[in-house]
Amino acid sequence: KCLFLSGLTEQQLDYMHDHSLPEKYSIGFTNMVERTTPGSKDLSSKEIREGGRQLLDKLQKYKPLIAAFNGKGIYEIFCKEIFGVKAKSLEFGLQPYKIPETKTVCFLMPSSSPRCAQFPRAQDKVHFYIKLKELRDRMKGLAVGREVVEMQYSFDLQLAKEDAKRMGIKEEQVDPEYESCSGLHDEARQNI
């Protein structure tokens, strides 16, 4: 949904379109770890570190303009494993590191999971996709739309819940063990 709302795709797509994204939009998806789990909290830091090395190989092979990371926790481990640095106070957006032996820049996004308490809805996350599109367009030398203005973003979860209730939108269930947008459970982060 956010790919469409941001203008990265001209139509709303679903998982059935994953295979056409690389050719049609120059967008590809991959996993840090091949094993399917209910969430990143079910992965060990060892699995994520090993997956980071495999991801590095893929990024060096395909050399995309941008590697977008879905969640702070995954990116923290990737930084330590690949760049040899412990990421401090990560901010979403363009990161200071490039993928070794490429010109690929890193862009950090909040977790796309609806369980992400800080940004639970698509409209809360679309700003980051717009910024990703702007970065891509700048890197390709395309004119960046002026309709999007940089602004300070704050989010009032209580107000959002009241709005949703007033509009008759059913509240999504939140996993109580998944309280951050890092995409990684605190236990696994401590094992880094």
PDB file of C-alpha atoms in Angstrom, residues 104-171:
ATOM      1  CA  THR A 104      24.630   1.371  -2.805  1.00  0.00           C
ATOM      2  CA  VAL A 105      23.418   3.635  -0.002  1.00  0.00           C
ATOM      3  CA  CYS A 106      21.475   2.389   3.026  1.00  0.00           C
ATOM      4  CA  PHE A 107      18.045   3.753   3.943  1.00  0.00           C
ATOM      5  CA  LEU A 108      16.382   2.818   7.229  1.00  0.00           C
ATOM      6  CA  MET A 109      12.599   2.446   7.384  1.00  0.00           C
ATOM      7  CA  PRO A 110      10.337   1.684  10.335  1.00  0.00           C
ATOM      8  CA  SER A 111       9.125  -1.893  10.393  1.00  0.00           C
ATOM      9  CA  SER A 112       6.312  -2.435   7.903  1.00  0.00           C
ATOM     10  CA  SER A 113       4.518  -4.690  10.373  1.00  0.00           C
ATOM     11  CA  PRO A 114       1.149  -3.400  11.613  1.00  0.00           C
ATOM     12  CA  ARG A 115       2.394  -4.516  15.055  1.00  0.00           C
ATOM     13  CA  CYS A 116       4.850  -1.609  15.004  1.00  0.00           C
ATOM     14  CA  ALA A 117       3.419   0.441  17.875  1.00  0.00           C
ATOM     15  CA  GLN A 118       5.137   3.693  16.884  1.00  0.00           C
ATOM     16  CA  PHE A 119       3.747   3.634  13.322  1.00  0.00           C
ATOM     17  CA  PRO A 120       0.812   1.178  13.311  1.00  0.00           C
ATOM     18  CA  ARG A 121      -0.985   2.261  10.127  1.00  0.00           C
ATOM     19  CA  ALA A 122       0.049   2.693   6.498  1.00  0.00           C
ATOM     20  CA  GLN A 123      -0.650   6.424   6.611  1.00  0.00           C
ATOM     21  CA  ASP A 124       1.783   6.674   9.550  1.00  0.00           C
ATOM     22  CA  LYS A 125       4.553   5.065   7.471  1.00  0.00           C
ATOM     23  CA  VAL A 126       3.964   6.530   4.000  1.00  0.00           C
ATOM     24  CA  HIS A 127       6.147   9.595   4.755  1.00  0.00           C
ATOM     25  CA  PHE A 128       9.212   7.328   4.872  1.00  0.00           C
ATOM     26  CA  TYR A 129       8.313   5.785   1.508  1.00  0.00           C
ATOM     27  CA  ILE A 130       7.919   9.269   0.020  1.00  0.00           C
ATOM     28  CA  LYS A 131      11.399  10.150   1.293  1.00  0.00           C
ATOM     29  CA  LEU A 132      12.742   6.901  -0.186  1.00  0.00           C
ATOM     30  CA  LYS A 133      11.212   7.817  -3.560  1.00  0.00           C
ATOM     31  CA  GLU A 134      12.696  11.323  -3.363  1.00  0.00           C
ATOM     32  CA  LEU A 135      16.141   9.859  -2.627  1.00  0.00           C
ATOM     33  CA  ARG A 136      15.809   7.423  -5.538  1.00  0.00           C
ATOM     34  CA  ASP A 137      14.724  10.199  -7.891  1.00  0.00           C
ATOM     35  CA  ARG A 138      17.618  12.464  -6.799  1.00  0.00           C
ATOM     36  CA  MET A 139      20.115   9.631  -7.296  1.00  0.00           C
ATOM     37  CA  LYS A 140      18.715   9.013 -10.803  1.00  0.00           C
ATOM     38  CA  GLY A 141      18.909  12.730 -11.606  1.00  0.00           C
ATOM     39  CA  LEU A 142      15.141  13.106 -11.821  1.00  0.00           C
ATOM     40  CA  ALA A 143      13.290  16.203 -10.669  1.00  0.00           C
ATOM     41  CA  VAL A 144      11.944  15.759  -7.149  1.00  0.00           C
ATOM     42  CA  GLY A 145       8.316  16.838  -6.695  1.00  0.00           C
ATOM     43  CA  ARG A 146       7.895  20.024  -4.722  1.00  0.00           C
ATOM     44  CA  GLU A 147       4.533  19.003  -3.288  1.00  0.00           C
ATOM     45  CA  VAL A 148       6.201  17.192  -0.383  1.00  0.00           C
ATOM     46  CA  VAL A 149       7.620  19.516   2.241  1.00  0.00           C
ATOM     47  CA  GLU A 150       9.997  18.389   4.981  1.00  0.00           C
ATOM     48  CA  MET A 151       8.378  18.775   8.380  1.00  0.00           C
ATOM     49  CA  GLN A 152       8.708  17.668  11.954  1.00  0.00           C
ATOM     50  CA  TYR A 153       6.592  14.551  12.411  1.00  0.00           C
ATOM     51  CA  SER A 154       4.891  13.661  15.651  1.00  0.00           C
ATOM     52  CA  PHE A 155       2.361  10.957  16.279  1.00  0.00           C
ATOM     53  CA  ASP A 156      -0.272  10.851  19.003  1.00  0.00           C
ATOM     54  CA  LEU A 157      -1.394   7.229  19.310  1.00  0.00           C
ATOM     55  CA  GLN A 158      -4.314   8.104  21.594  1.00  0.00           C
ATOM     56  CA  LEU A 159      -5.614  10.685  19.120  1.00  0.00           C
ATOM     57  CA  ALA A 160      -5.223   8.185  16.262  1.00  0.00           C
ATOM     58  CA  LYS A 161      -7.241   5.603  18.221  1.00  0.00           C
ATOM     59  CA  GLU A 162      -9.974   8.173  18.892  1.00  0.00           C
ATOM     60  CA  ASP A 163     -10.073   9.104  15.183  1.00  0.00           C
ATOM     61  CA  ALA A 164     -10.256   5.452  14.170  1.00  0.00           C
ATOM     62  CA  LYS A 165     -13.071   4.787  16.637  1.00  0.00           C
ATOM     63  CA  ARG A 166     -15.009   7.813  15.416  1.00  0.00           C
ATOM     64  CA  MET A 167     -14.559   6.662  11.791  1.00  0.00           C
ATOM     65  CA  GLY A 168     -15.571   3.082  12.636  1.00  0.00           C
ATOM     66  CA  ILE A 169     -12.165   1.549  11.867  1.00  0.00           C
ATOM     67  CA  LYS A 170     -11.543  -1.660  13.772  1.00  0.00           C
ATOM     68  CA  GLU A 171      -8.405  -1.517  15.956  1.00  0.00           C
TER      69      GLU A 171
END
